[in-house]
mmCIF file of C-alpha atoms in Angstrom:
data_model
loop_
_atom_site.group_PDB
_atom_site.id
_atom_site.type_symbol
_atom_site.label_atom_id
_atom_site.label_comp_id
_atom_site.label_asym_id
_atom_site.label_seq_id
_atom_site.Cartn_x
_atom_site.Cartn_y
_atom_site.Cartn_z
ATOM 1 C CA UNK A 1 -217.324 4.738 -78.208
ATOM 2 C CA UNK A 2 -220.800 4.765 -80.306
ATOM 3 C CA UNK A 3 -221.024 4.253 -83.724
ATOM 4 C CA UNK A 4 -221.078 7.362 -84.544
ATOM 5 C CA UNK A 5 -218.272 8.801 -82.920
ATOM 6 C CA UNK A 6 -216.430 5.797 -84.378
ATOM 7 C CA UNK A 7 -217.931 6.650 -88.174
ATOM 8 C CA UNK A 8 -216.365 10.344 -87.368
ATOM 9 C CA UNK A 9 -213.087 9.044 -86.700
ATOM 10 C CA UNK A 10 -212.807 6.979 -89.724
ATOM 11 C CA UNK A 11 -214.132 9.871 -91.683
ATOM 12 C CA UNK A 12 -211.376 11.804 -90.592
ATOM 13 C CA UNK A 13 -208.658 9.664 -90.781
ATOM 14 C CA UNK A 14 -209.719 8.617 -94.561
ATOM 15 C CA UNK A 15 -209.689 12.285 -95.359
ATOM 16 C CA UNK A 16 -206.332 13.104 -93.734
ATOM 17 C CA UNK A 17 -205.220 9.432 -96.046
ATOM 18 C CA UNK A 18 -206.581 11.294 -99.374
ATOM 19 C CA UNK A 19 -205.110 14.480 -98.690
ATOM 20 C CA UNK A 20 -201.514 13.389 -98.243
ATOM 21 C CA UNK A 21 -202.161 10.771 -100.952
ATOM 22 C CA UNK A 22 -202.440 13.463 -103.686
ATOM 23 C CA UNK A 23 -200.227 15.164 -105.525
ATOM 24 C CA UNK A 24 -195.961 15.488 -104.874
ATOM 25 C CA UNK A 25 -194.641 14.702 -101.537
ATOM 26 C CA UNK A 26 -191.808 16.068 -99.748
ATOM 27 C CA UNK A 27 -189.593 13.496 -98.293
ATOM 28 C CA UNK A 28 -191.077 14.378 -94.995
ATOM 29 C CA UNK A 29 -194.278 13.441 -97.012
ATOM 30 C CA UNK A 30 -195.437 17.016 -96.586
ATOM 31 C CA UNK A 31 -197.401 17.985 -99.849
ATOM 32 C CA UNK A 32 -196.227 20.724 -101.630
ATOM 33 C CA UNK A 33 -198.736 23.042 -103.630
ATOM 34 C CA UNK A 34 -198.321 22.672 -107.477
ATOM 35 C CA UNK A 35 -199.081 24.774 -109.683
ATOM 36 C CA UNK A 36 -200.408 23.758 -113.602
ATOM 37 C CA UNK A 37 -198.608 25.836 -116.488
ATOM 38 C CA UNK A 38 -199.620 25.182 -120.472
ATOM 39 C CA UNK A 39 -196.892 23.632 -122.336
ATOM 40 C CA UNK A 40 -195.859 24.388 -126.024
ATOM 41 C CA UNK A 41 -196.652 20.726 -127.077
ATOM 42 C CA UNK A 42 -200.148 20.464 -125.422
ATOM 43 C CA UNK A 43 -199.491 19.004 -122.386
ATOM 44 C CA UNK A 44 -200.686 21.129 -118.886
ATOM 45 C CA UNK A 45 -197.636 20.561 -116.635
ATOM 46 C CA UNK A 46 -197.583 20.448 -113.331
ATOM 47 C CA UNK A 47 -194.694 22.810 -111.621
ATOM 48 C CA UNK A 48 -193.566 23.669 -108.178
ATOM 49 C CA UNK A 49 -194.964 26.489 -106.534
ATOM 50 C CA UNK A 50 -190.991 28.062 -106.078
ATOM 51 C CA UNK A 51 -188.938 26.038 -107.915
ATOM 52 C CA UNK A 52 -185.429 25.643 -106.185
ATOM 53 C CA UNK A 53 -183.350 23.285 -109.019
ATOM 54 C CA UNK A 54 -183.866 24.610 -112.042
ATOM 55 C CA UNK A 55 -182.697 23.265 -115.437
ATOM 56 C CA UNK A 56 -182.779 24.924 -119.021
ATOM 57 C CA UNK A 57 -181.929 23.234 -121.886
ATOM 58 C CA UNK A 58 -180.719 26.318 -124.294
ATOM 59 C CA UNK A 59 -178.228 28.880 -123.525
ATOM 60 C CA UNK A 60 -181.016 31.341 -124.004
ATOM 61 C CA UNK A 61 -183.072 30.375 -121.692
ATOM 62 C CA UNK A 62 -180.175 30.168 -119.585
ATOM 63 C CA UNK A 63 -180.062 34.097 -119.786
ATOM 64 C CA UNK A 64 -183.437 34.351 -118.956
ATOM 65 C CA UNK A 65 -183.653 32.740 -116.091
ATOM 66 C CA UNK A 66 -180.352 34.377 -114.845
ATOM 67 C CA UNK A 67 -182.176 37.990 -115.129
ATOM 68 C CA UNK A 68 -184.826 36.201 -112.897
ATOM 69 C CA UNK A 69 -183.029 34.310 -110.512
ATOM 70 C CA UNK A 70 -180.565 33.963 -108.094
ATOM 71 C CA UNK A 71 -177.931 31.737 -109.958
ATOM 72 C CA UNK A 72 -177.950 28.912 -106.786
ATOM 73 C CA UNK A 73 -182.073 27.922 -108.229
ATOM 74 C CA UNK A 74 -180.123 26.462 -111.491
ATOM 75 C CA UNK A 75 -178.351 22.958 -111.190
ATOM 76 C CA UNK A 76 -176.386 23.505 -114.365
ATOM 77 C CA UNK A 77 -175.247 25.503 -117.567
ATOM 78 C CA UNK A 78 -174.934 25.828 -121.472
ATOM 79 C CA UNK A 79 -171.446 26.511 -121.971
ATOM 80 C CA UNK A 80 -172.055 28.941 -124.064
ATOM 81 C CA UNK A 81 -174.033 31.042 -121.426
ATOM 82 C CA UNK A 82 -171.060 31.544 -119.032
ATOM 83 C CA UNK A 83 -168.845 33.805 -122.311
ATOM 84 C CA UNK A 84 -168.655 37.090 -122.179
ATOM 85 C CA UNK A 85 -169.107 37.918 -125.487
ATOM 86 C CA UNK A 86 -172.130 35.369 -125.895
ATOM 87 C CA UNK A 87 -174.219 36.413 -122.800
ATOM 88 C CA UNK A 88 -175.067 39.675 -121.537
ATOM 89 C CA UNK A 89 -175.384 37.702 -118.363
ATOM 90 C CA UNK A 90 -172.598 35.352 -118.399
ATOM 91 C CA UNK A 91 -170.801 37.049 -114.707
ATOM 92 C CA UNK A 92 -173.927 35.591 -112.900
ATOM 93 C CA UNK A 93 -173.718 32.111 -115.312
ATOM 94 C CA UNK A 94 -170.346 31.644 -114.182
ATOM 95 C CA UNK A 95 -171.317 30.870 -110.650
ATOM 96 C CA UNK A 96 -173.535 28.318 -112.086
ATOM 97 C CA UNK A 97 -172.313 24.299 -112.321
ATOM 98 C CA UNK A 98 -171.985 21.987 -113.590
ATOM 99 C CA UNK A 99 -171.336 23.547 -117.074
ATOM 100 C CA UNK A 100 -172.884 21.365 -119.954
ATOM 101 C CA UNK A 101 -172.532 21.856 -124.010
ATOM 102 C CA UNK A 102 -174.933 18.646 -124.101
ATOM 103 C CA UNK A 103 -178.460 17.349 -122.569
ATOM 104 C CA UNK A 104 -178.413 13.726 -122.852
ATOM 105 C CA UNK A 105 -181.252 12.403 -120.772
ATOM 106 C CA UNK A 106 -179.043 10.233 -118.135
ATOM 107 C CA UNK A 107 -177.549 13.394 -117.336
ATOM 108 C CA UNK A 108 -180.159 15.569 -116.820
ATOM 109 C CA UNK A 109 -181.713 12.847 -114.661
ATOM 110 C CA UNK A 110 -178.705 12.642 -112.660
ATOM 111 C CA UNK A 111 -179.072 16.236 -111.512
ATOM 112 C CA UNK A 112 -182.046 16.269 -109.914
ATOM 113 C CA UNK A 113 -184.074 19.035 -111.335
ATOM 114 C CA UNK A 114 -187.570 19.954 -109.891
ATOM 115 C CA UNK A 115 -188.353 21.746 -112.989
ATOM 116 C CA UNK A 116 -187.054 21.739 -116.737
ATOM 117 C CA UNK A 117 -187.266 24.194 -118.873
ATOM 118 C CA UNK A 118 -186.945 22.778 -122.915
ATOM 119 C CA UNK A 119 -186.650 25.140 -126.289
ATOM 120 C CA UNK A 120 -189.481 23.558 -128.935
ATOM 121 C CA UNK A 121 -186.943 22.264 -130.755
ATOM 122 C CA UNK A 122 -185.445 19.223 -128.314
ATOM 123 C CA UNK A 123 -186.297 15.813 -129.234
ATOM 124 C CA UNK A 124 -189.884 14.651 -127.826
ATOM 125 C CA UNK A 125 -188.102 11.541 -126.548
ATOM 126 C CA UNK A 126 -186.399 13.958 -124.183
ATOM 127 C CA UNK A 127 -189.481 15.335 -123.166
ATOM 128 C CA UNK A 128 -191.244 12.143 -122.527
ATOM 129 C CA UNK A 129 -188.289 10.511 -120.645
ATOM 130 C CA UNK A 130 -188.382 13.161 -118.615
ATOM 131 C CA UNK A 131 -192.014 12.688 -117.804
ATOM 132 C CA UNK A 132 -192.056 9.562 -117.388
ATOM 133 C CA UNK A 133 -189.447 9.951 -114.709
ATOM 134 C CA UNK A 134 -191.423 12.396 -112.665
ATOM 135 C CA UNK A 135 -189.534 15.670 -113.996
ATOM 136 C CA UNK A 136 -191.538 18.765 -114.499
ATOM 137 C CA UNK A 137 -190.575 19.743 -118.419
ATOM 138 C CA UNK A 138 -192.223 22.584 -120.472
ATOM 139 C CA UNK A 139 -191.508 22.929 -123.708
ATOM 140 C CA UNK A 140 -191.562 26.832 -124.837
ATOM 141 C CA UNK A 141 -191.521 28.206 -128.300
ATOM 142 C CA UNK A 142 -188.431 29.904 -129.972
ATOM 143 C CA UNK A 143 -188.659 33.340 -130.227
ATOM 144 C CA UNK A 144 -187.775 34.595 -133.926
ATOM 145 C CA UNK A 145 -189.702 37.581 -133.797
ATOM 146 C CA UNK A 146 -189.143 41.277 -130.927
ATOM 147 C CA UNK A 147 -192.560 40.143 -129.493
ATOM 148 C CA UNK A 148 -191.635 36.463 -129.748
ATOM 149 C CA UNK A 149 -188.808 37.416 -127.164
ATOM 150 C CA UNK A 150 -190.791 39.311 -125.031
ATOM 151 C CA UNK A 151 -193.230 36.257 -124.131
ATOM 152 C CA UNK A 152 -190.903 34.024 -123.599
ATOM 153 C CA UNK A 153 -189.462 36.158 -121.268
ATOM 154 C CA UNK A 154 -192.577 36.420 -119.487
ATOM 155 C CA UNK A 155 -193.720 33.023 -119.935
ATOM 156 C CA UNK A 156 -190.029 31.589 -118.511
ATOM 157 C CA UNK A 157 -190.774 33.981 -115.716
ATOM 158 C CA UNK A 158 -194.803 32.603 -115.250
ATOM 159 C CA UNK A 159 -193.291 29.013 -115.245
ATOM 160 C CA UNK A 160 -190.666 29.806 -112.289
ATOM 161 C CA UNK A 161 -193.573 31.880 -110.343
ATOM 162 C CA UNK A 162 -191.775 35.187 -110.500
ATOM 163 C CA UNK A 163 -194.623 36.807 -112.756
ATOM 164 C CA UNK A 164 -193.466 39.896 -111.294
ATOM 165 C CA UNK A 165 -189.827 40.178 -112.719
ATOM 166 C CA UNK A 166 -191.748 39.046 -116.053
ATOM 167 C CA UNK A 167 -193.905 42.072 -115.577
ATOM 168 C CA UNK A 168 -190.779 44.103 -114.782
ATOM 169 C CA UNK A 169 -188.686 43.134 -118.171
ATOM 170 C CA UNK A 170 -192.130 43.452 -120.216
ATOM 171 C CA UNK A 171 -192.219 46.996 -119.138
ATOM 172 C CA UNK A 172 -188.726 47.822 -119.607
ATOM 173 C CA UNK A 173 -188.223 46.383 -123.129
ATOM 174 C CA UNK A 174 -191.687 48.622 -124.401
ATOM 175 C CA UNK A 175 -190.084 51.478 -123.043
ATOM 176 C CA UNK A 176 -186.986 50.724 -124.702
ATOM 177 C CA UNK A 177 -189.012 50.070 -127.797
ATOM 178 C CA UNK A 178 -191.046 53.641 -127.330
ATOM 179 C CA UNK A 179 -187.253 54.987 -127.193
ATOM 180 C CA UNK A 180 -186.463 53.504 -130.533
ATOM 181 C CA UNK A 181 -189.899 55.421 -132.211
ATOM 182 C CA UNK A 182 -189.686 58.521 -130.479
ATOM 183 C CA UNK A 183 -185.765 58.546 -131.826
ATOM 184 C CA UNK A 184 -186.938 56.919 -135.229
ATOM 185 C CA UNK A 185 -189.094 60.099 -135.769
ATOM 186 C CA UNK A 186 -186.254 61.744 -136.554
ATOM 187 C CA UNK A 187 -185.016 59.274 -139.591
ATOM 188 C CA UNK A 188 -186.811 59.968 -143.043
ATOM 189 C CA UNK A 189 -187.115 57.097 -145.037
ATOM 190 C CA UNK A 190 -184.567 58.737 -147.513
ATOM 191 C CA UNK A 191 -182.479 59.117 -144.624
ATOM 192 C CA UNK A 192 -182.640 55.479 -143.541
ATOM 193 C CA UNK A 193 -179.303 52.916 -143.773
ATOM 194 C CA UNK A 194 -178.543 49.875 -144.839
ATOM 195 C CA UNK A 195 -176.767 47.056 -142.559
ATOM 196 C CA UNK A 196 -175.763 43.776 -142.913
ATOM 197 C CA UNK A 197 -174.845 41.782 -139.626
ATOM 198 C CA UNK A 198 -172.587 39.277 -140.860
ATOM 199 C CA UNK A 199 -172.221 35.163 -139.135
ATOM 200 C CA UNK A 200 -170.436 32.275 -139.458
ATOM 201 C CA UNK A 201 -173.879 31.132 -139.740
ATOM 202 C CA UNK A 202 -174.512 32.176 -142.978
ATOM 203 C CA UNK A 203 -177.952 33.546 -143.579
ATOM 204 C CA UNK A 204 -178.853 33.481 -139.819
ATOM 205 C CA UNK A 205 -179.211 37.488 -139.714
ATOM 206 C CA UNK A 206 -181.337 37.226 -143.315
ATOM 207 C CA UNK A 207 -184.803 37.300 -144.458
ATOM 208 C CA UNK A 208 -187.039 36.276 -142.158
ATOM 209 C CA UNK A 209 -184.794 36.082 -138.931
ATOM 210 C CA UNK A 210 -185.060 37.730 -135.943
ATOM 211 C CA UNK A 211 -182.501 40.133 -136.519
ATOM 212 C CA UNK A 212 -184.794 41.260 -139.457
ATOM 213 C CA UNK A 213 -187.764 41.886 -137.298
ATOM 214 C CA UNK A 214 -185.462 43.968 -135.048
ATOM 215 C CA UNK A 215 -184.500 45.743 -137.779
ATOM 216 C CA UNK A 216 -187.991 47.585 -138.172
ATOM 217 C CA UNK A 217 -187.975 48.568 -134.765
ATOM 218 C CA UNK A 218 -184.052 50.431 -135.094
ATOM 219 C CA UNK A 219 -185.440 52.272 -138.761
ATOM 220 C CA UNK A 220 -182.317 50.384 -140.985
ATOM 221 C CA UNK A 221 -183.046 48.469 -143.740
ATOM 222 C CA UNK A 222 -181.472 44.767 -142.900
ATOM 223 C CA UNK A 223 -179.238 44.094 -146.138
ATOM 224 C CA UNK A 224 -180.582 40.280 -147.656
ATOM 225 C CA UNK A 225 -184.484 41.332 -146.921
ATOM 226 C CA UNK A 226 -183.930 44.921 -149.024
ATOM 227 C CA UNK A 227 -182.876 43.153 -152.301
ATOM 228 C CA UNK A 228 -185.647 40.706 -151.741
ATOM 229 C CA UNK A 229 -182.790 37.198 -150.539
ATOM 230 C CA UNK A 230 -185.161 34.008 -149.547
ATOM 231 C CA UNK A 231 -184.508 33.198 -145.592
ATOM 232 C CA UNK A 232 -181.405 31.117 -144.761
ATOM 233 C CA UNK A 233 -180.019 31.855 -147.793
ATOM 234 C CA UNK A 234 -175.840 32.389 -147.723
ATOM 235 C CA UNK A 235 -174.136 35.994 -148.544
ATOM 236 C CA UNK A 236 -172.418 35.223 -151.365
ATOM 237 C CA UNK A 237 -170.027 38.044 -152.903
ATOM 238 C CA UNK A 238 -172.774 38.781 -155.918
ATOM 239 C CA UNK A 239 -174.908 39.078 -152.989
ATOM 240 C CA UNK A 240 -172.796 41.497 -151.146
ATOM 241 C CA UNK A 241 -172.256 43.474 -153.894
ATOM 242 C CA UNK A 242 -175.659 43.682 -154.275
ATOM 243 C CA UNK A 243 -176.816 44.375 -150.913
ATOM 244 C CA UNK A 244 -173.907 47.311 -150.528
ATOM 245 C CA UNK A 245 -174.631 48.252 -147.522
ATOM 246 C CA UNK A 246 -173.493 51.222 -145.545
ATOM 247 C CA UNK A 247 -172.699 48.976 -142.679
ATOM 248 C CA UNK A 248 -171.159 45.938 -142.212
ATOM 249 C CA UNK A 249 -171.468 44.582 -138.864
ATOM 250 C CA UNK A 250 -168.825 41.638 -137.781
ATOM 251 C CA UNK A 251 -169.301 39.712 -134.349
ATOM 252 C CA UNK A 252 -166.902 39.970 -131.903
ATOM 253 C CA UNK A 253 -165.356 37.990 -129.504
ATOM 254 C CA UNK A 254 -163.177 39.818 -127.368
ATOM 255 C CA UNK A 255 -162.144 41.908 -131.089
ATOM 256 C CA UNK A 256 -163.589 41.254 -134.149
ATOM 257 C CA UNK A 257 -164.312 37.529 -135.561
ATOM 258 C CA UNK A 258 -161.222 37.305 -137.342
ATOM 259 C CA UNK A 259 -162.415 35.072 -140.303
ATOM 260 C CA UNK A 260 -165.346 37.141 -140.458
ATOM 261 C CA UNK A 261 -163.843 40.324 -141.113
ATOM 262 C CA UNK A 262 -161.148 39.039 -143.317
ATOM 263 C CA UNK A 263 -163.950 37.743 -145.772
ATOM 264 C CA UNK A 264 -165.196 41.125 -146.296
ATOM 265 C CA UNK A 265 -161.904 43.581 -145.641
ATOM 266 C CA UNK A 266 -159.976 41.699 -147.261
ATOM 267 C CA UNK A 267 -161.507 40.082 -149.840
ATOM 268 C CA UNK A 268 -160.895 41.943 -153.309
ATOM 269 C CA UNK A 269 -164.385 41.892 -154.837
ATOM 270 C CA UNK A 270 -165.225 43.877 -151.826
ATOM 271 C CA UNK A 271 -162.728 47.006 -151.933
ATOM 272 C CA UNK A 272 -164.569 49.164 -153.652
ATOM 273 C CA UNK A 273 -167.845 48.776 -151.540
ATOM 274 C CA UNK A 274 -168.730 52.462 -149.939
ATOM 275 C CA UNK A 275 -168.699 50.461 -146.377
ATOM 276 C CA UNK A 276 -165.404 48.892 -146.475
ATOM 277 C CA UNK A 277 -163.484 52.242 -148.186
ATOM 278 C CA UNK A 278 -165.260 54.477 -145.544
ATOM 279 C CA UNK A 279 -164.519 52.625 -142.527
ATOM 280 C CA UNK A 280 -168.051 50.830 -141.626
ATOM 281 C CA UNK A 281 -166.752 47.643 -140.971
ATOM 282 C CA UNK A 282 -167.896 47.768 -137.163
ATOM 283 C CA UNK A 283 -167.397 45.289 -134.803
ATOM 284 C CA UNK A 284 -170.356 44.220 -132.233
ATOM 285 C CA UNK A 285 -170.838 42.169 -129.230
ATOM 286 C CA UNK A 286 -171.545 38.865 -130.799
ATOM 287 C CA UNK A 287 -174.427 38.696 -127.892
ATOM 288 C CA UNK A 288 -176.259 40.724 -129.818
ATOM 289 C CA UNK A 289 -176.814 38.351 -131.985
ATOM 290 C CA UNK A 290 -178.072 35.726 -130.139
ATOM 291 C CA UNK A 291 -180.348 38.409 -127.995
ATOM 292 C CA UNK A 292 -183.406 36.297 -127.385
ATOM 293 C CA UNK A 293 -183.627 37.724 -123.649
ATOM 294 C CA UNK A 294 -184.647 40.607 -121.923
ATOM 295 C CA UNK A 295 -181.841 42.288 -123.499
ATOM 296 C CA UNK A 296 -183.309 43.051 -126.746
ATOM 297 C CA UNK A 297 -183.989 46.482 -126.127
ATOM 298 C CA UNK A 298 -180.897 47.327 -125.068
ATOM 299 C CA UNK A 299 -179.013 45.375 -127.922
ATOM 300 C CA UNK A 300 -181.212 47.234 -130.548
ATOM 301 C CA UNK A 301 -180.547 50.878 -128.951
ATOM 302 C CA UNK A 302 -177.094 50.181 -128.744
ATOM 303 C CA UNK A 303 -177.218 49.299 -132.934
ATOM 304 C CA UNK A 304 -179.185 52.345 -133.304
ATOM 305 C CA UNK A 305 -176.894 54.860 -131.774
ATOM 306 C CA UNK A 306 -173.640 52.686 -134.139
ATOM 307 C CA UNK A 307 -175.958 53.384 -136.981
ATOM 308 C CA UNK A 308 -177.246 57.074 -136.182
ATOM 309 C CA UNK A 309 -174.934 58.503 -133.885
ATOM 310 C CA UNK A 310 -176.438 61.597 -133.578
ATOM 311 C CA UNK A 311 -179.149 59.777 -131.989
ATOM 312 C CA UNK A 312 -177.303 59.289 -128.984
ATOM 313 C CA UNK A 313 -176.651 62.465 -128.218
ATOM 314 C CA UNK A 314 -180.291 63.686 -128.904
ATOM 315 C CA UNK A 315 -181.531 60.095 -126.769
ATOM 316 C CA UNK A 316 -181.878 61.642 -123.200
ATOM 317 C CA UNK A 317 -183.644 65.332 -124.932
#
């Protein structure tokens, strides 16, 4: 063999040496293609090209990914995610396991994800231990606002590589929300109610939250924002009676929140409020609280039509 066959050889072999050198390895020490996503802290991550064990560490995320996904890509659960009354997709989270109500890093390590998907609000220890053990993690924003929602919905989709189902619940949620003008047209500002979406968070539904912003897209006035209540703040009875507003909404869990609706139908400061003597104590599904997900539209419309009802009837016209 002459040199320069010889040089060719070692060229070749070096160059098949760097290319299965780079990047993650299967175990058969195949490479797999990765692809690089932005993170909410900073950091360009590096995700699989079809992610196959999937972890989220919120419940709402958790819904998400379930309107995404087939529930075998996740390799566990937020409890929360698999009740009825909590999750508009909580039939599909069921199938899901292990189910967690905690995210200590040992355990997530233990279950093998290929990709993690973090709300901004875990601790950066987390994140970095996660790292540092090899785990894809991206960190996405909260949403607190309608169009908040909406890119995280797309953005969890981008992450996972199914931009397309993004795409799909982008679409459908602004056509939901071109519903909610075309039937808004209808509702003078004179004409225009008052809610207040009570939880045994108090102030979570105030100023400021994203219940609020949803509230401008279903034409009602949300309760602590009207008479001008700092966010966060707690609905005291002065503030109640304040607020009167024509509807009171209670979450429910399989019926009504029972402590919930005692503290306003029963409470005697509150009998003489318009809502509770004309029946508009309504109860709703308490996921519609917690609708960070591609259910928002739906959620709202449904609230609309409680609020308006002859909105329904006018909504397929």
């Amino acid at each position: 063999m002459n040199k320069n066959i010889r040089f060719l050889v070692c060229l070749m072999i070096l160059l098949c040496v760097c290319i299965t050198g780079c990047g993650p390895q299967t175990e058969a020490g195949i490479t797999t293609y990765t692809r690089y996503v932005e993170s909410h802290d900073g950091v360009r991550v590096g995700v699989p090209e079809h992610p196959k064990r999937i972890l989220a560490l919120s419940s709402a995320f958790d819904t998400i990914l379930l309107g995404l996904i087939e529930p075998e890509r996740l390799v566990g659960i937020n409890k929360l995610s698999t009740y009825e009354e909590y999750s508009l997709e909580a039939k599909r989270a069921k199938l899901v396991k292990p189910v967690m109500s905690s995210y200590p890093l040992e355990k997530i390590i233990a279950l093998k994800p290929d990709l993690v998907i973090a709300p901004d609000y875990i601790s950066a220890d987390v994140i970095s231990g996660l790292r540092h053990m090899g785990i894809a993690t991206v960190v996405v924003s909260s949403g607190s606002t309608v169009e908040g929602v909406i890119k995280n919905v797309t953005e969890v989709a981008h992450i996972i590589g199914e931009d397309e189902m993004g795409n799909f619940y982008n679409q459908k949620i602004r056509k939901e929300l071109d519903e909610m003008k075309r039937l808004g047209e209808s509702i003078s500002p004179e004409q225009r109610k008052t809610v207040l979406f009570a939880s045994s968070m108090d102030g979570y539904t105030g100023t400021g939250s994203l219940f609020d912003d949803m509230c401008t897209y279903m034409n009602v006035y949300n309760a602590p924002n009207r008479i001008g209540l700092p966010p966060r703040i707690p609905f005291g009875e002065e503030r109640v009676l304040a607020m009167n507003p024509d509807y009171i909404f209670i979450p429910s869990y399989k019926g009504m929140d029972k402590n919930l609706a005692d503290r306003y139908l029963k409470n005697p400061a509150f009998q003489n409020l318009p809502a509770i003597k004309e029946n508009r104590v309504k109860p709703l599904p308490a996921a519609y609280l917690y609708t960070m997900n591609q259910h928002i539209g739906e959620a709202m419309l449904a609230i609309m039509y409680t609020v308006y009802p002859q909105l329904e009837r006018n909504s397929h016209d």
